[in-house]
PDB file of C-alpha atoms in Angstrom:
ATOM      1  CA  ALA A 684     -39.075 -99.295  80.962  1.00 85.00           C
ATOM      2  CA  GLN A 685     -39.766-102.962  81.441  1.00 91.00           C
ATOM      3  CA  SER A 686     -37.370-105.630  82.625  1.00 94.00           C
ATOM      4  CA  VAL A 687     -37.224-109.286  83.532  1.00 96.00           C
ATOM      5  CA  ALA A 688     -34.891-111.123  85.876  1.00 96.00           C
ATOM      6  CA  GLN A 689     -34.284-114.832  85.910  1.00 97.00           C
ATOM      7  CA  PRO A 690     -32.029-115.089  88.951  1.00 96.00           C
ATOM      8  CA  GLU A 691     -30.808-118.612  88.291  1.00 96.00           C
ATOM      9  CA  ASP A 692     -28.640-119.439  85.296  1.00 95.00           C
ATOM     10  CA  GLN A 693     -29.009-123.137  86.022  1.00 96.00           C
ATOM     11  CA  VAL A 694     -31.549-125.301  87.827  1.00 98.00           C
ATOM     12  CA  ASN A 695     -30.895-128.967  88.488  1.00 98.00           C
ATOM     13  CA  VAL A 696     -33.574-131.370  89.642  1.00 98.00           C
ATOM     14  CA  ALA A 697     -34.014-135.114  89.812  1.00 98.00           C
ATOM     15  CA  GLU A 698     -36.579-136.779  87.618  1.00 98.00           C
ATOM     16  CA  GLY A 699     -39.901-137.065  89.398  1.00 97.00           C
ATOM     17  CA  ASN A 700     -39.231-134.140  91.698  1.00 98.00           C
ATOM     18  CA  PRO A 701     -41.062-130.827  91.432  1.00 97.00           C
ATOM     19  CA  LEU A 702     -39.315-128.038  89.606  1.00 97.00           C
ATOM     20  CA  THR A 703     -39.444-124.263  89.829  1.00 98.00           C
ATOM     21  CA  VAL A 704     -37.854-121.769  87.464  1.00 98.00           C
ATOM     22  CA  LYS A 705     -37.974-118.260  88.865  1.00 98.00           C
ATOM     23  CA  CYS A 706     -38.896-115.022  87.135  1.00 98.00           C
ATOM     24  CA  THR A 707     -39.443-111.522  88.448  1.00 98.00           C
ATOM     25  CA  TYR A 708     -40.414-108.512  86.399  1.00 97.00           C
ATOM     26  CA  SER A 709     -40.734-104.774  86.391  1.00 95.00           C
ATOM     27  CA  VAL A 710     -43.225-102.929  84.202  1.00 93.00           C
ATOM     28  CA  SER A 711     -45.429 -99.874  84.271  1.00 89.00           C
ATOM     29  CA  GLY A 712     -49.029-100.843  84.724  1.00 88.00           C
ATOM     30  CA  ASN A 713     -50.380-104.330  84.328  1.00 89.00           C
ATOM     31  CA  PRO A 714     -48.084-106.913  82.780  1.00 93.00           C
ATOM     32  CA  TYR A 715     -48.502-109.532  80.134  1.00 94.00           C
ATOM     33  CA  LEU A 716     -46.207-112.419  81.096  1.00 96.00           C
ATOM     34  CA  PHE A 717     -44.988-115.332  79.020  1.00 96.00           C
ATOM     35  CA  TRP A 718     -42.882-118.454  79.360  1.00 97.00           C
ATOM     36  CA  TYR A 719     -41.061-120.083  76.471  1.00 97.00           C
ATOM     37  CA  VAL A 720     -38.838-123.160  76.186  1.00 96.00           C
ATOM     38  CA  GLN A 721     -35.950-123.612  73.787  1.00 95.00           C
ATOM     39  CA  TYR A 722     -34.336-126.893  72.846  1.00 92.00           C
ATOM     40  CA  PRO A 723     -30.813-126.916  71.343  1.00 87.00           C
ATOM     41  CA  ASN A 724     -30.563-125.344  67.899  1.00 83.00           C
ATOM     42  CA  ARG A 725     -34.283-124.636  67.821  1.00 87.00           C
ATOM     43  CA  GLY A 726     -36.520-121.624  68.117  1.00 88.00           C
ATOM     44  CA  LEU A 727     -38.587-120.850  71.187  1.00 93.00           C
ATOM     45  CA  GLN A 728     -41.782-122.726  71.914  1.00 94.00           C
ATOM     46  CA  PHE A 729     -44.625-121.020  73.742  1.00 94.00           C
ATOM     47  CA  LEU A 730     -45.556-122.635  77.062  1.00 96.00           C
ATOM     48  CA  LEU A 731     -48.058-120.340  78.712  1.00 96.00           C
ATOM     49  CA  LYS A 732     -49.039-116.758  79.368  1.00 95.00           C
ATOM     50  CA  TYR A 733     -50.758-114.579  81.908  1.00 96.00           C
ATOM     51  CA  ILE A 734     -52.938-111.790  80.617  1.00 93.00           C
ATOM     52  CA  THR A 735     -55.598-111.329  83.271  1.00 90.00           C
ATOM     53  CA  GLY A 736     -57.841-113.349  85.548  1.00 89.00           C
ATOM     54  CA  ASP A 737     -56.806-116.404  87.539  1.00 92.00           C
ATOM     55  CA  ASN A 738     -53.311-116.046  88.953  1.00 94.00           C
ATOM     56  CA  LEU A 739     -52.510-119.712  88.290  1.00 96.00           C
ATOM     57  CA  VAL A 740     -51.980-120.342  84.625  1.00 97.00           C
ATOM     58  CA  LYS A 741     -51.730-123.822  83.155  1.00 96.00           C
ATOM     59  CA  GLY A 742     -49.820-124.448  79.970  1.00 95.00           C
ATOM     60  CA  SER A 743     -48.292-127.054  77.741  1.00 91.00           C
ATOM     61  CA  TYR A 744     -46.522-130.235  78.843  1.00 93.00           C
ATOM     62  CA  GLY A 745     -47.858-130.032  82.411  1.00 95.00           C
ATOM     63  CA  PHE A 746     -46.245-126.704  83.207  1.00 97.00           C
ATOM     64  CA  GLU A 747     -47.954-123.998  85.193  1.00 97.00           C
ATOM     65  CA  ALA A 748     -47.025-120.575  86.482  1.00 98.00           C
ATOM     66  CA  GLU A 749     -48.335-118.372  89.233  1.00 96.00           C
ATOM     67  CA  PHE A 750     -48.680-114.647  88.845  1.00 96.00           C
ATOM     68  CA  ASN A 751     -47.910-112.840  92.089  1.00 96.00           C
ATOM     69  CA  LYS A 752     -48.521-109.137  91.765  1.00 94.00           C
ATOM     70  CA  SER A 753     -47.217-108.157  95.186  1.00 95.00           C
ATOM     71  CA  GLN A 754     -43.932-109.952  94.599  1.00 96.00           C
ATOM     72  CA  THR A 755     -43.868-109.094  90.876  1.00 96.00           C
ATOM     73  CA  SER A 756     -43.091-112.701  90.121  1.00 97.00           C
ATOM     74  CA  PHE A 757     -44.199-115.291  87.600  1.00 98.00           C
ATOM     75  CA  HIS A 758     -42.436-118.521  88.537  1.00 98.00           C
ATOM     76  CA  LEU A 759     -42.727-121.559  86.294  1.00 98.00           C
ATOM     77  CA  LYS A 760     -43.532-124.842  87.989  1.00 98.00           C
ATOM     78  CA  LYS A 761     -44.132-128.485  87.268  1.00 98.00           C
ATOM     79  CA  PRO A 762     -45.119-131.080  89.880  1.00 97.00           C
ATOM     80  CA  SER A 763     -42.998-133.902  88.486  1.00 97.00           C
ATOM     81  CA  ALA A 764     -40.010-133.241  86.238  1.00 97.00           C
ATOM     82  CA  LEU A 765     -39.102-135.363  83.243  1.00 97.00           C
ATOM     83  CA  VAL A 766     -35.660-135.793  81.703  1.00 97.00           C
ATOM     84  CA  SER A 767     -37.174-134.464  78.475  1.00 95.00           C
ATOM     85  CA  ASP A 768     -37.938-131.170  80.252  1.00 96.00           C
ATOM     86  CA  SER A 769     -34.219-130.382  80.158  1.00 96.00           C
ATOM     87  CA  ALA A 770     -33.930-127.224  78.075  1.00 96.00           C
ATOM     88  CA  LEU A 771     -33.453-123.459  78.201  1.00 96.00           C
ATOM     89  CA  TYR A 772     -36.411-121.528  79.612  1.00 97.00           C
ATOM     90  CA  PHE A 773     -37.187-117.881  78.975  1.00 97.00           C
ATOM     91  CA  CYS A 774     -39.544-115.589  80.814  1.00 97.00           C
ATOM     92  CA  ALA A 775     -40.844-112.487  79.035  1.00 96.00           C
ATOM     93  CA  VAL A 776     -42.856-109.432  80.015  1.00 95.00           C
ATOM     94  CA  ARG A 777     -44.735-106.905  77.953  1.00 92.00           C
ATOM     95  CA  GLY A 778     -46.537-103.843  79.228  1.00 88.00           C
ATOM     96  CA  VAL A 779     -50.073-103.250  78.023  1.00 83.00           C
ATOM     97  CA  ASN A 780     -48.916-100.374  75.862  1.00 80.00           C
ATOM     98  CA  ALA A 781     -45.586-101.833  74.838  1.00 80.00           C
ATOM     99  CA  GLY A 782     -44.912-102.882  71.284  1.00 79.00           C
ATOM    100  CA  LYS A 783     -42.311-105.456  72.172  1.00 87.00           C
ATOM    101  CA  SER A 784     -41.522-107.958  74.873  1.00 91.00           C
ATOM    102  CA  THR A 785     -38.491-108.016  77.114  1.00 93.00           C
ATOM    103  CA  PHE A 786     -36.946-111.418  77.645  1.00 94.00           C
ATOM    104  CA  GLY A 787     -34.951-112.688  80.587  1.00 95.00           C
ATOM    105  CA  ASP A 788     -31.489-114.123  80.127  1.00 94.00           C
ATOM    106  CA  GLY A 789     -32.787-117.649  80.315  1.00 95.00           C
ATOM    107  CA  THR A 790     -32.468-120.494  82.812  1.00 96.00           C
ATOM    108  CA  THR A 791     -31.028-123.837  81.842  1.00 96.00           C
ATOM    109  CA  LEU A 792     -33.023-126.650  83.404  1.00 97.00           C
ATOM    110  CA  THR A 793     -31.334-130.022  83.749  1.00 97.00           C
ATOM    111  CA  VAL A 794     -33.386-132.973  84.908  1.00 97.00           C
ATOM    112  CA  LYS A 795     -31.291-135.972  85.891  1.00 97.00           C
ATOM    113  CA  PRO A 796     -32.575-139.547  85.824  1.00 95.00           C
TER     114      PRO A 796
ATOM    115  CA  GLY B 403     -50.447-123.261  68.276  1.00 66.00           C
ATOM    116  CA  ALA B 404     -49.547-121.028  65.398  1.00 85.00           C
ATOM    117  CA  VAL B 405     -46.652-122.023  63.161  1.00 91.00           C
ATOM    118  CA  VAL B 406     -43.790-119.858  61.992  1.00 95.00           C
ATOM    119  CA  SER B 407     -41.318-121.216  59.479  1.00 95.00           C
ATOM    120  CA  GLN B 408     -37.838-120.023  58.591  1.00 96.00           C
ATOM    121  CA  HIS B 409     -35.711-120.785  55.591  1.00 96.00           C
ATOM    122  CA  PRO B 410     -32.969-121.770  55.338  1.00 97.00           C
ATOM    123  CA  SER B 411     -32.247-123.542  58.613  1.00 96.00           C
ATOM    124  CA  TRP B 412     -28.515-123.540  57.917  1.00 96.00           C
ATOM    125  CA  VAL B 413     -26.426-121.354  55.653  1.00 97.00           C
ATOM    126  CA  ILE B 414     -22.704-121.142  55.089  1.00 97.00           C
ATOM    127  CA  CYS B 415     -21.381-118.301  52.984  1.00 95.00           C
ATOM    128  CA  LYS B 416     -18.183-116.557  52.082  1.00 96.00           C
ATOM    129  CA  SER B 417     -17.230-113.254  53.612  1.00 97.00           C
ATOM    130  CA  GLY B 418     -18.557-110.345  51.576  1.00 96.00           C
ATOM    131  CA  THR B 419     -21.614-112.083  50.215  1.00 97.00           C
ATOM    132  CA  SER B 420     -25.232-111.372  51.145  1.00 97.00           C
ATOM    133  CA  VAL B 421     -27.612-113.830  52.714  1.00 97.00           C
ATOM    134  CA  LYS B 422     -31.396-113.687  52.797  1.00 97.00           C
ATOM    135  CA  ILE B 423     -33.458-115.403  55.476  1.00 97.00           C
ATOM    136  CA  GLU B 424     -37.201-115.847  55.051  1.00 97.00           C
ATOM    137  CA  CYS B 425     -39.740-115.969  57.843  1.00 96.00           C
ATOM    138  CA  ARG B 426     -43.327-117.037  57.194  1.00 95.00           C
ATOM    139  CA  SER B 427     -46.390-117.279  59.374  1.00 93.00           C
ATOM    140  CA  LEU B 428     -48.181-120.348  58.068  1.00 93.00           C
ATOM    141  CA  ASP B 429     -51.612-120.222  59.642  1.00 89.00           C
ATOM    142  CA  PHE B 430     -52.102-116.691  60.851  1.00 89.00           C
ATOM    143  CA  GLN B 431     -51.546-113.145  59.751  1.00 90.00           C
ATOM    144  CA  ALA B 432     -48.489-111.610  61.316  1.00 89.00           C
ATOM    145  CA  THR B 433     -49.191-107.951  61.827  1.00 88.00           C
ATOM    146  CA  THR B 434     -45.889-107.622  63.645  1.00 91.00           C
ATOM    147  CA  MET B 435     -42.690-109.539  63.113  1.00 94.00           C
ATOM    148  CA  PHE B 436     -39.519-109.505  65.155  1.00 95.00           C
ATOM    149  CA  TRP B 437     -35.970-110.512  64.319  1.00 96.00           C
ATOM    150  CA  TYR B 438     -33.629-111.725  67.046  1.00 96.00           C
ATOM    151  CA  ARG B 439     -30.042-112.759  67.213  1.00 95.00           C
ATOM    152  CA  GLN B 440     -28.848-115.291  69.733  1.00 93.00           C
ATOM    153  CA  PHE B 441     -25.279-116.050  70.704  1.00 83.00           C
ATOM    154  CA  PRO B 442     -24.322-119.384  72.305  1.00 78.00           C
ATOM    155  CA  LYS B 443     -25.777-119.799  75.781  1.00 72.00           C
ATOM    156  CA  GLN B 444     -27.055-116.258  75.723  1.00 76.00           C
ATOM    157  CA  SER B 445     -30.383-114.569  75.667  1.00 83.00           C
ATOM    158  CA  LEU B 446     -32.173-113.179  72.702  1.00 90.00           C
ATOM    159  CA  MET B 447     -31.061-109.865  71.297  1.00 92.00           C
ATOM    160  CA  LEU B 448     -33.869-108.053  69.548  1.00 94.00           C
ATOM    161  CA  MET B 449     -32.615-106.612  66.287  1.00 96.00           C
ATOM    162  CA  ALA B 450     -35.723-104.997  64.844  1.00 95.00           C
ATOM    163  CA  THR B 451     -39.497-104.900  64.848  1.00 93.00           C
ATOM    164  CA  SER B 452     -41.489-104.632  61.681  1.00 90.00           C
ATOM    165  CA  ASN B 453     -45.132-104.054  60.900  1.00 87.00           C
ATOM    166  CA  GLU B 454     -46.566-105.106  57.586  1.00 83.00           C
ATOM    167  CA  GLY B 455     -46.108-102.433  54.966  1.00 81.00           C
ATOM    168  CA  SER B 456     -43.994-100.214  57.201  1.00 84.00           C
ATOM    169  CA  LYS B 457     -40.299 -99.689  57.636  1.00 87.00           C
ATOM    170  CA  ALA B 458     -38.693-101.735  60.350  1.00 92.00           C
ATOM    171  CA  THR B 459     -37.777-100.175  63.670  1.00 93.00           C
ATOM    172  CA  TYR B 460     -34.224-101.111  64.552  1.00 95.00           C
ATOM    173  CA  GLU B 461     -32.835-101.445  68.043  1.00 94.00           C
ATOM    174  CA  GLN B 462     -29.986 -99.244  69.112  1.00 93.00           C
ATOM    175  CA  GLY B 463     -26.675-100.493  67.803  1.00 93.00           C
ATOM    176  CA  VAL B 464     -28.140-102.546  64.954  1.00 95.00           C
ATOM    177  CA  GLU B 465     -27.019-101.331  61.539  1.00 94.00           C
ATOM    178  CA  LYS B 466     -30.085-100.965  59.365  1.00 93.00           C
ATOM    179  CA  ASP B 467     -28.018-100.860  56.165  1.00 94.00           C
ATOM    180  CA  LYS B 468     -26.372-104.130  57.037  1.00 96.00           C
ATOM    181  CA  PHE B 469     -29.442-105.987  58.247  1.00 96.00           C
ATOM    182  CA  LEU B 470     -32.165-105.223  55.744  1.00 96.00           C
ATOM    183  CA  ILE B 471     -35.648-106.181  56.837  1.00 94.00           C
ATOM    184  CA  ASN B 472     -38.654-106.337  54.568  1.00 91.00           C
ATOM    185  CA  HIS B 473     -42.171-107.111  55.760  1.00 88.00           C
ATOM    186  CA  ALA B 474     -44.027-106.929  52.501  1.00 82.00           C
ATOM    187  CA  SER B 475     -47.008-109.069  53.395  1.00 89.00           C
ATOM    188  CA  LEU B 476     -48.904-110.292  56.430  1.00 90.00           C
ATOM    189  CA  THR B 477     -47.246-113.690  56.172  1.00 92.00           C
ATOM    190  CA  LEU B 478     -43.701-112.973  55.060  1.00 93.00           C
ATOM    191  CA  SER B 479     -40.727-111.080  56.383  1.00 94.00           C
ATOM    192  CA  THR B 480     -37.157-111.302  55.170  1.00 95.00           C
ATOM    193  CA  LEU B 481     -33.843-110.464  56.781  1.00 97.00           C
ATOM    194  CA  THR B 482     -30.916-109.851  54.446  1.00 97.00           C
ATOM    195  CA  VAL B 483     -27.457-109.778  55.919  1.00 97.00           C
ATOM    196  CA  THR B 484     -25.491-107.682  53.450  1.00 96.00           C
ATOM    197  CA  SER B 485     -21.745-108.068  52.943  1.00 96.00           C
ATOM    198  CA  ALA B 486     -21.585-110.673  55.658  1.00 96.00           C
ATOM    199  CA  HIS B 487     -18.472-111.033  57.769  1.00 96.00           C
ATOM    200  CA  PRO B 488     -17.412-113.743  60.240  1.00 96.00           C
ATOM    201  CA  GLU B 489     -18.640-111.650  63.170  1.00 95.00           C
ATOM    202  CA  ASP B 490     -22.143-111.898  61.713  1.00 96.00           C
ATOM    203  CA  SER B 491     -22.100-115.634  62.302  1.00 95.00           C
ATOM    204  CA  SER B 492     -24.906-116.349  64.701  1.00 94.00           C
ATOM    205  CA  PHE B 493     -28.308-117.940  65.239  1.00 95.00           C
ATOM    206  CA  TYR B 494     -31.058-115.737  63.846  1.00 96.00           C
ATOM    207  CA  ILE B 495     -34.633-116.262  64.992  1.00 96.00           C
ATOM    208  CA  CYS B 496     -37.764-114.597  63.719  1.00 96.00           C
ATOM    209  CA  SER B 497     -40.987-114.208  65.618  1.00 95.00           C
ATOM    210  CA  ALA B 498     -44.476-113.198  64.617  1.00 94.00           C
ATOM    211  CA  ARG B 499     -47.532-111.884  66.374  1.00 91.00           C
ATOM    212  CA  ASP B 500     -51.079-111.345  65.241  1.00 84.00           C
ATOM    213  CA  GLY B 501     -52.639-108.405  67.017  1.00 77.00           C
ATOM    214  CA  GLY B 502     -51.820-106.364  70.067  1.00 73.00           C
ATOM    215  CA  PRO B 503     -49.536-106.773  73.082  1.00 71.00           C
ATOM    216  CA  ALA B 504     -51.677-109.432  74.736  1.00 76.00           C
ATOM    217  CA  GLU B 505     -51.248-111.745  71.827  1.00 85.00           C
ATOM    218  CA  THR B 506     -48.640-114.489  71.878  1.00 89.00           C
ATOM    219  CA  GLN B 507     -45.426-114.192  69.925  1.00 92.00           C
ATOM    220  CA  TYR B 508     -44.643-117.347  67.988  1.00 94.00           C
ATOM    221  CA  PHE B 509     -41.110-118.153  67.013  1.00 95.00           C
ATOM    222  CA  GLY B 510     -39.541-119.702  63.978  1.00 95.00           C
ATOM    223  CA  PRO B 511     -37.053-122.580  64.297  1.00 95.00           C
ATOM    224  CA  GLY B 512     -34.081-120.309  63.678  1.00 94.00           C
ATOM    225  CA  THR B 513     -31.366-120.001  61.033  1.00 96.00           C
ATOM    226  CA  ARG B 514     -27.754-120.809  61.770  1.00 95.00           C
ATOM    227  CA  LEU B 515     -25.455-118.535  59.753  1.00 96.00           C
ATOM    228  CA  LEU B 516     -21.764-119.272  59.392  1.00 96.00           C
ATOM    229  CA  VAL B 517     -19.660-116.770  57.497  1.00 97.00           C
ATOM    230  CA  LEU B 518     -16.259-118.031  56.422  1.00 96.00           C
TER     231      LEU B 518
END
């Protein structure tokens, strides 16, 4: 079985400050890891993914995430937050032989001016 | 990135009627499509997974006779909510993937269903 935990329901940061949205996972074998963002009343937009290779993955809108195998984590980061980054963020994991992804419960990011 | 469209974006219907939601992959072939339901401020609930030309695989607790899924082509899947009731009111989101597990899932914009 595969699972994802996003331990924080809400993350608040000031504009211009760095942000981190946490994600830990559990899966048999090597994981495929994904981050998505959802704005109100919209579908999910793909931000980035880790499949293999470099542990630091860069994605859309200046976001990046670091795969840490020993800590089974894939935290999403951005050096300088924007108010427009305020949204709901989902982490997802899929095992190499899994047909479907498992999504976390989501973390609401609020960036204040 | 790849684009997935959904239609309609909003639908209001009377209790007892059926509603069909279309999901299309616009610039890629979707070998696998997924249908999710999302309640306010909650995570995604996977309803079913479908592969083109095959019957959908429903998640436990999802009534296959109530939520009919058809994936007739590599670019189109439909979800029909039959005999809708107010408790079926929700935000339905489709997702599509081209290829195996390493491939990215792309999501549609969602359909808001309100059953009166």
